[in-house]
Tab-separated table of C-alpha atoms in Angstrom:
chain	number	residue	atom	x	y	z
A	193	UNK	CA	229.928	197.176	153.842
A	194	UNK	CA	233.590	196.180	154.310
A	195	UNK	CA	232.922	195.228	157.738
A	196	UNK	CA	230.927	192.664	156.657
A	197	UNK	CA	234.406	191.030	155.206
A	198	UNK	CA	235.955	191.055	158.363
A	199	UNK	CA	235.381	187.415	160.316
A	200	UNK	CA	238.210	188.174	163.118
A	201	UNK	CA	235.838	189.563	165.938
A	202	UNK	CA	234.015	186.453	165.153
A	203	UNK	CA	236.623	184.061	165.317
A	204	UNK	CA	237.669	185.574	168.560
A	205	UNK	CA	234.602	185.327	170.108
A	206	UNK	CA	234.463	181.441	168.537
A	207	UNK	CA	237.623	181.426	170.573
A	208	UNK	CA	236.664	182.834	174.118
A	209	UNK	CA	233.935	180.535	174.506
A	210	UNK	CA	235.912	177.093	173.626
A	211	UNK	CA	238.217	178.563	176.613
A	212	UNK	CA	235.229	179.634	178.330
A	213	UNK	CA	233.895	176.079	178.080
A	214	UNK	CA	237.104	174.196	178.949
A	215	UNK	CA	237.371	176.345	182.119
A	216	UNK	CA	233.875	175.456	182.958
A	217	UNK	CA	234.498	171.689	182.854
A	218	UNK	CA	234.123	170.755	179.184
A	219	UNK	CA	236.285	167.993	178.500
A	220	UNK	CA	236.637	169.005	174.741
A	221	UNK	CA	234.728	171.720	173.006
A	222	UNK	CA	233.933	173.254	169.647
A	223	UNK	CA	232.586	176.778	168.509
A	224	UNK	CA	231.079	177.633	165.566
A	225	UNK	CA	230.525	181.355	164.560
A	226	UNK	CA	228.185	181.831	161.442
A	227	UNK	CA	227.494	184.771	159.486
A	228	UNK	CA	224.585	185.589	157.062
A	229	UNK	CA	223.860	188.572	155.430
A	230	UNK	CA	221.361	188.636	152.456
A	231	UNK	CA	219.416	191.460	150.355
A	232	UNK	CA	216.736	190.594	147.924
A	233	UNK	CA	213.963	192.138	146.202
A	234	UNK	CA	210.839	191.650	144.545
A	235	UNK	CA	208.972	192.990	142.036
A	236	UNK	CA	205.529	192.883	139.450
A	237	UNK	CA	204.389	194.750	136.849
A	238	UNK	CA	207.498	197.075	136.961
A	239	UNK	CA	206.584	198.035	140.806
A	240	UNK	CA	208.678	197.379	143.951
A	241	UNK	CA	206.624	194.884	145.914
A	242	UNK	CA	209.357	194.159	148.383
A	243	UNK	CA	212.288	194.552	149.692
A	244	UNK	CA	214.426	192.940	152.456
A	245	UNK	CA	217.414	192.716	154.372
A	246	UNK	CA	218.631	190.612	156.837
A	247	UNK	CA	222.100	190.421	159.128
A	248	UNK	CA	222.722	188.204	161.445
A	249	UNK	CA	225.586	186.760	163.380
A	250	UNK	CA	225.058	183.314	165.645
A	251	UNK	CA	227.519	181.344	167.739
A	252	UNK	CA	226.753	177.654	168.805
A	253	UNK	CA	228.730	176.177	171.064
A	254	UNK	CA	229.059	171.908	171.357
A	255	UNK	CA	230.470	170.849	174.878
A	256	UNK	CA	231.887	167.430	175.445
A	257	UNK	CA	232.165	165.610	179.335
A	258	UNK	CA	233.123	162.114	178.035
A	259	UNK	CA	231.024	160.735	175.592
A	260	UNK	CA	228.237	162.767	176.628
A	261	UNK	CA	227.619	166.274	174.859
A	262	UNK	CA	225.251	169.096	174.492
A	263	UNK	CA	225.253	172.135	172.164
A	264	UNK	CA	224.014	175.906	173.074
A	265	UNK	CA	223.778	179.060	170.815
A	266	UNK	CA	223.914	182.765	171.531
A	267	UNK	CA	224.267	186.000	169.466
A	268	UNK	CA	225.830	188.042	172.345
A	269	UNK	CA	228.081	190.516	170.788
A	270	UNK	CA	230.430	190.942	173.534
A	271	UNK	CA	230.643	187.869	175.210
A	272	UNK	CA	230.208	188.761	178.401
A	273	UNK	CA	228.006	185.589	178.963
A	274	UNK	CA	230.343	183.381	177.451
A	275	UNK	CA	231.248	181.962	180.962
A	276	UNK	CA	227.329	181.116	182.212
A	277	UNK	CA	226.230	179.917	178.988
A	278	UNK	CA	229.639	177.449	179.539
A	279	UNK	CA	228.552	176.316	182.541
A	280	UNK	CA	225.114	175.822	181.356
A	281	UNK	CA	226.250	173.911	178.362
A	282	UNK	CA	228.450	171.400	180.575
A	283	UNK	CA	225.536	170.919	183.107
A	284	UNK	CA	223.425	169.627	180.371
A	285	UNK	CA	225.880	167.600	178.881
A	286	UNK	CA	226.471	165.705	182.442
A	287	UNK	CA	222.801	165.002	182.370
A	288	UNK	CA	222.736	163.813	178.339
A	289	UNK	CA	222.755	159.956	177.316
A	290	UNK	CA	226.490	158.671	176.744
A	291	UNK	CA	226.668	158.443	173.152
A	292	UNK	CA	229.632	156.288	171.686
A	293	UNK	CA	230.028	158.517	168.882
A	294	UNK	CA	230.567	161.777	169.817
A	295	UNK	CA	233.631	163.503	169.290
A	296	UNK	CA	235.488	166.087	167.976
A	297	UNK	CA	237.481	165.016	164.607
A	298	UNK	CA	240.464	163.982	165.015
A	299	UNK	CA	243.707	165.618	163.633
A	300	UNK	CA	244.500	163.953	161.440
A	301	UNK	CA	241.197	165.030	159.367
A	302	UNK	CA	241.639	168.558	159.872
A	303	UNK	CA	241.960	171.256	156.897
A	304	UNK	CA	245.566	172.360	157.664
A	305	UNK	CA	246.398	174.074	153.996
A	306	UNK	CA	243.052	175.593	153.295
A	307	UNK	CA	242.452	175.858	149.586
A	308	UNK	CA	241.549	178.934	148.012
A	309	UNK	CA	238.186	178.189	146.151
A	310	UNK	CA	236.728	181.906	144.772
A	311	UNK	CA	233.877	181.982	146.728
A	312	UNK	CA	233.645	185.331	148.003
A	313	UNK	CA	232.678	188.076	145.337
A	314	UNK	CA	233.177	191.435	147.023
A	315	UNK	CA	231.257	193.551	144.466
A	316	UNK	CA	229.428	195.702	147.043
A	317	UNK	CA	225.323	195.714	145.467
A	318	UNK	CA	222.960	197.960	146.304
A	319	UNK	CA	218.949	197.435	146.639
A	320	UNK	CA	218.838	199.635	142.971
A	321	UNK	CA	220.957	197.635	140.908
A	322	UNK	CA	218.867	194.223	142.484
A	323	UNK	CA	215.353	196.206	141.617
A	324	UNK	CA	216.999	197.504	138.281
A	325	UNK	CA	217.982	193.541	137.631
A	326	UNK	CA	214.289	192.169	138.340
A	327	UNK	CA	212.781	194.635	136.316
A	328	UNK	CA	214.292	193.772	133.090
A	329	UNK	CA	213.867	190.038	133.846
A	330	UNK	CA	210.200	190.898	133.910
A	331	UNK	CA	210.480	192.848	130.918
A	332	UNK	CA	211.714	190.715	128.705
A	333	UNK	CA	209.248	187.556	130.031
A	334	UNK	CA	206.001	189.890	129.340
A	335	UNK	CA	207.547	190.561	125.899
A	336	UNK	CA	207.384	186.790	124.298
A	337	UNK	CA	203.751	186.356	122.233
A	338	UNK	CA	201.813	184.660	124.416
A	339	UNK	CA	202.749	185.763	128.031
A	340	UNK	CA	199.713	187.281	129.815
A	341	UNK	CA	200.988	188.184	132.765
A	342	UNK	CA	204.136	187.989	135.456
A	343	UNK	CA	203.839	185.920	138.503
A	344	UNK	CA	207.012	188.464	139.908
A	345	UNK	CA	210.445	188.626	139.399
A	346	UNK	CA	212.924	189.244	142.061
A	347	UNK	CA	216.835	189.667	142.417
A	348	UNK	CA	218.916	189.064	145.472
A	349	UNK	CA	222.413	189.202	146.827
A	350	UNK	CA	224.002	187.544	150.239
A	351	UNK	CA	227.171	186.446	152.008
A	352	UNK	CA	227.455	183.844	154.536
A	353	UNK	CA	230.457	182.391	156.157
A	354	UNK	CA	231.366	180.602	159.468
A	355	UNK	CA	234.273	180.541	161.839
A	356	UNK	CA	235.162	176.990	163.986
A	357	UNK	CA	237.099	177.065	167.153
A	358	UNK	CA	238.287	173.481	168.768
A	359	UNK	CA	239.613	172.822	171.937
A	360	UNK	CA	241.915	170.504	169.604
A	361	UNK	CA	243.636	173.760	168.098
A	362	UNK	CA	241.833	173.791	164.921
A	363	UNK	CA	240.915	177.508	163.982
A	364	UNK	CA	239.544	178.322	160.263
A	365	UNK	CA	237.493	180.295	158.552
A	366	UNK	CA	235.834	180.705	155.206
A	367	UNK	CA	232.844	182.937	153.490
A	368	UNK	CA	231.225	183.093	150.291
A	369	UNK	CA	228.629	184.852	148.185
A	370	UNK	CA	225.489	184.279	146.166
A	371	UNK	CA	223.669	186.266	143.508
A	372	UNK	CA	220.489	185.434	141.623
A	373	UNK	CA	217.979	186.639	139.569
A	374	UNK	CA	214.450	184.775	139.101
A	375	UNK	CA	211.004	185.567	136.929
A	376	UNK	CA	207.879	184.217	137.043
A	377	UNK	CA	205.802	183.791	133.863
A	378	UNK	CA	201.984	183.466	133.254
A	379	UNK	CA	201.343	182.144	129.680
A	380	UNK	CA	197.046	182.233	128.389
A	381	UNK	CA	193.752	183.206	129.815
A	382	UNK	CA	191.085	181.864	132.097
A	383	UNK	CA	191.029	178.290	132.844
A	384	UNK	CA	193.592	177.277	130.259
A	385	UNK	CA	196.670	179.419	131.558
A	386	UNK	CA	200.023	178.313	132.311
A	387	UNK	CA	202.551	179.212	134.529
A	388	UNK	CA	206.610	179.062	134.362
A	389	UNK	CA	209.710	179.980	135.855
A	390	UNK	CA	213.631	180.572	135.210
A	391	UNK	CA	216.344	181.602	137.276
A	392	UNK	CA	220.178	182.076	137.629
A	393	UNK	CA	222.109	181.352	140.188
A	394	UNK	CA	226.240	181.878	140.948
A	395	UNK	CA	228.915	183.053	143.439
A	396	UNK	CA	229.900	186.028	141.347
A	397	UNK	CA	227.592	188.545	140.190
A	398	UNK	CA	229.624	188.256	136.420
A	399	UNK	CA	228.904	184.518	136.285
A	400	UNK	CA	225.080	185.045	136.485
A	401	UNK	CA	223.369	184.718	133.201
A	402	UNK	CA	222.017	187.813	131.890
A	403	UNK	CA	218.675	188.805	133.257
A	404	UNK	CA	216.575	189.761	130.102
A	405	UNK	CA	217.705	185.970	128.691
A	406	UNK	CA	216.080	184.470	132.402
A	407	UNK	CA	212.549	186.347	131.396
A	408	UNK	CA	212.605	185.345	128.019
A	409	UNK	CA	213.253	181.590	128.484
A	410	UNK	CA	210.388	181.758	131.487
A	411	UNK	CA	208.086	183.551	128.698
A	412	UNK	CA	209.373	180.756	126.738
A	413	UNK	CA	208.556	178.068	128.825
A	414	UNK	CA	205.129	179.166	130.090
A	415	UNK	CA	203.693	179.172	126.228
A	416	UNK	CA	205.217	176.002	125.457
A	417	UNK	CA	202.996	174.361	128.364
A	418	UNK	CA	199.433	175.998	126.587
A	419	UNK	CA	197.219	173.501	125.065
A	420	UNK	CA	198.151	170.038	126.860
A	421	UNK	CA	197.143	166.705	125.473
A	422	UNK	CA	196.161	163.757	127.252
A	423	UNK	CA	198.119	160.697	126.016
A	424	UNK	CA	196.239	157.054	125.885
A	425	UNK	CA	197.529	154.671	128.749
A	426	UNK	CA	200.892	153.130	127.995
A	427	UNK	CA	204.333	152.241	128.143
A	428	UNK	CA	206.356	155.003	126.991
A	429	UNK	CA	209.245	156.846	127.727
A	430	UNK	CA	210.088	159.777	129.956
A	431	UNK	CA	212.189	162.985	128.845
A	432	UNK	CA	212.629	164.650	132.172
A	433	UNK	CA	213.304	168.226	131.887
A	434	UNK	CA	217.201	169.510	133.273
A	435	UNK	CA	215.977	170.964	136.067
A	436	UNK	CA	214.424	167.992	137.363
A	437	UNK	CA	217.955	166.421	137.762
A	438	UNK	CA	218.374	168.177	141.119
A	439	UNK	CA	215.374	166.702	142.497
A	440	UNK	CA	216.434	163.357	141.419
A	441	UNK	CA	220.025	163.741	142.895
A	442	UNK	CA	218.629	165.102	146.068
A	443	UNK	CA	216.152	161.813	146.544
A	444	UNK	CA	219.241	159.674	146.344
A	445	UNK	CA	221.488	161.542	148.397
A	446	UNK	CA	218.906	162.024	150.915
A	447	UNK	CA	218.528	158.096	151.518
A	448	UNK	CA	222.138	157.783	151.110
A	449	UNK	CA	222.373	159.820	154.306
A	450	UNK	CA	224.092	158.723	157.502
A	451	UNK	CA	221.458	159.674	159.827
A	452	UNK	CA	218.484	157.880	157.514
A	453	UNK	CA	220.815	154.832	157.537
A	454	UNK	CA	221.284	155.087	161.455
A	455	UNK	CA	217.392	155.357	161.679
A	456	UNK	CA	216.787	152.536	159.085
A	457	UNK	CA	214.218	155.136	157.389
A	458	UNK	CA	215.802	154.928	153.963
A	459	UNK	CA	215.498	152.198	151.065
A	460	UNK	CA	219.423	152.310	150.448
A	461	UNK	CA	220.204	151.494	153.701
A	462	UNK	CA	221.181	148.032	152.957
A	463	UNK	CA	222.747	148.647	149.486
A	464	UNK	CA	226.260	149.612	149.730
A	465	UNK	CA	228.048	147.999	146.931
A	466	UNK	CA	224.791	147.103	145.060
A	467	UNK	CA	223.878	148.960	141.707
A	468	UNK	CA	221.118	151.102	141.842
A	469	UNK	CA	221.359	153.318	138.909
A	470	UNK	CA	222.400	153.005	135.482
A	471	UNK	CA	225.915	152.064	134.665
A	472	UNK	CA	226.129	155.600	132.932
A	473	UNK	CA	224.781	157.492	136.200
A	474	UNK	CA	227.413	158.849	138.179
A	475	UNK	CA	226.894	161.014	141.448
A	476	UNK	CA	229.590	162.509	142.588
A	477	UNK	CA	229.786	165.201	145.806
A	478	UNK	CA	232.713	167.473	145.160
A	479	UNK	CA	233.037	170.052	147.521
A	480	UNK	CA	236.481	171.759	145.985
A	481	UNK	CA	234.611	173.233	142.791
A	482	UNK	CA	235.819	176.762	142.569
A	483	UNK	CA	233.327	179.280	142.867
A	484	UNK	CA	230.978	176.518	143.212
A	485	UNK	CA	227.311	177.430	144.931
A	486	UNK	CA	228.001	174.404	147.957
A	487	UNK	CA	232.029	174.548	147.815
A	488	UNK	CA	234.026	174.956	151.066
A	489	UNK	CA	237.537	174.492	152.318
A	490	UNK	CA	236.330	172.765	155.307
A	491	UNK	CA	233.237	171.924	156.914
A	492	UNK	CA	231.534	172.177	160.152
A	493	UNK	CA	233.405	170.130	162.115
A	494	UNK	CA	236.948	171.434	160.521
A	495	UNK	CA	237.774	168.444	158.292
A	496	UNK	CA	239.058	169.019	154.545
A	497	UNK	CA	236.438	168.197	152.109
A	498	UNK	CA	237.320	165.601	149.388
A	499	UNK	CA	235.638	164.217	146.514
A	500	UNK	CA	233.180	161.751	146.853
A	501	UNK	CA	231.696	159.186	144.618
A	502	UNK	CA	228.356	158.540	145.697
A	503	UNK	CA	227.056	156.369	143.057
A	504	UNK	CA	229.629	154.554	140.781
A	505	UNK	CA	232.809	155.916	139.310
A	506	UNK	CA	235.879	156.042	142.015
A	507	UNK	CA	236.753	158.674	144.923
């Protein structure tokens, strides 16, 4: 599994085909190499349901002629294509609308000192510990009074990680890992059951919470949902639940996008310095949280990530 580690045959493929691409015409060029590996499985009633594994390595390349660009992927190992798919790229990119835009970042953006954030747990996991981990989740759910049945539990492990080549010199690399653990739980019978879920979620397999505690608290919250009342119309007020709050965030982040501003499909798009939350609401996109789940020293254009203040507070 070591192999997996290793990113240099990537980066020197990432490499070839920026040269590759500058030889064919490109006036500027960029390659990015990514890398995903992921194992997961799934299971209900204490049997193995499924299991699945996945590798995959992908290299896109983005060629610029002017202000005009075009982008082309390949997974060829060896690169002996590198030069056709070049010419290709810089063909189409002749042909493409000018667009005053495009660019490669400058260098003055790059990430020259990359930080070290903790993102890659090494802890080598096989498909029996993952099974092992989903079965006690399930366990433990089935165990709280009420429960009636499990919906499935699974357990899963992955790496991912990218290379970026510029014609501008930039070369970096980063990868990180993900564990998790998820259950299911069914809570009553016939028309009046219930269903709820928990999960856990981290970069390192010791930060995940423990798996039995995941079942229980999806037990939990599938019997606390039996025997709804309806509530008379009226003003009242709303307790959302934590795990809402993502859903929230990602609504507002979504319309703060650049492209839904560019394509005047968001409601923000005409709000910058306005308030839209309350004073007290702060959203803040911070991508130098160690061993955080979206953290990276640079992103996918090679520029060093920085914290953002999306919605009040300061940058």
């Amino acid at each position: 599994m070591s192999d997996l580690f290793d990113q240099s045959a990537l980066a020197s493929r990432a490499e070839a085909l920026v040269e590759a691409a500058r030889k064919a015409g490109a006036d500027a060029a960029d390659a990015l190499a990514t890398r995903s590996v992921s194992l997961g499985t799934q299971v209900r009633h204490g049997d193995l349901e499924e299991m699945e594994r996945s590798e995959t390595d992908v290299l896109g390349l983005r060629v610029l002629v002017g202000q005009r660009q075009a982008t082309v992927s390949t997974r060829d190992p060896e690169g002996t294509g590198f030069a056709s798919l070049a010419e290709r790229a810089v063909a189409m990119a002749r042909s493409a609308p000018a667009d005053p835009y495009a660019g490669l970042a400058t260098a003055d953006l790059y990430a020259h000192d990359l930080p070290d954030l903790d993102l890659l747990d090494r802890t080598e996991v096989s498909a029996e510990e993952l099974v092992a981990r989903a079965k006690a989740a399930e366990e433990a759910g089935l165990s709280v009074a009420g429960v009636t049945n499990s919906g499935g539990a699974s357990a899963s492990w992955s790496l991912s990680g990218i290379v970026l080549a510029t014609s501008e010199g930039f070369s970096g690399r980063h990868m990180g890992s993900r564990h998790s653990v998820s259950f299911q739980a069914v809570a009553g019978t016939g028309t009046a059951m219930e269903r709820d879920y928990d999960y856990t979620v981290a970069a390192y397999m010791d930060d995940l919470e423990d798996a039995a505690t995941i079942g229980r608290r999806a037990g939990e919250r599938a019997v606390k949902r039996l025997g709804p009342r309806k509530i008379e119309t009226g003003r009242l007020p709303v307790v959302f639940d934590p795990r809402v709050a993502t859903g929230l965030v990602g609504s507002v982040a979504g319309a703060l996008n650049g492209s839904a501003i560019a394509r005047g499909s968001t409601f923000l798009g005409r709000s910058l310095g306005q308030k839209i939350l309350p004073d007290d609401v702060t959203i803040v996109d911070d991508a130098t949280i160690r061993r955080g789940l979206r953290s990276h020293p640079f992103d996918a254009e090679g520029i060093a990530p920085r914290r953002l203040a999306l919605v009040g507070g300061a940058s």
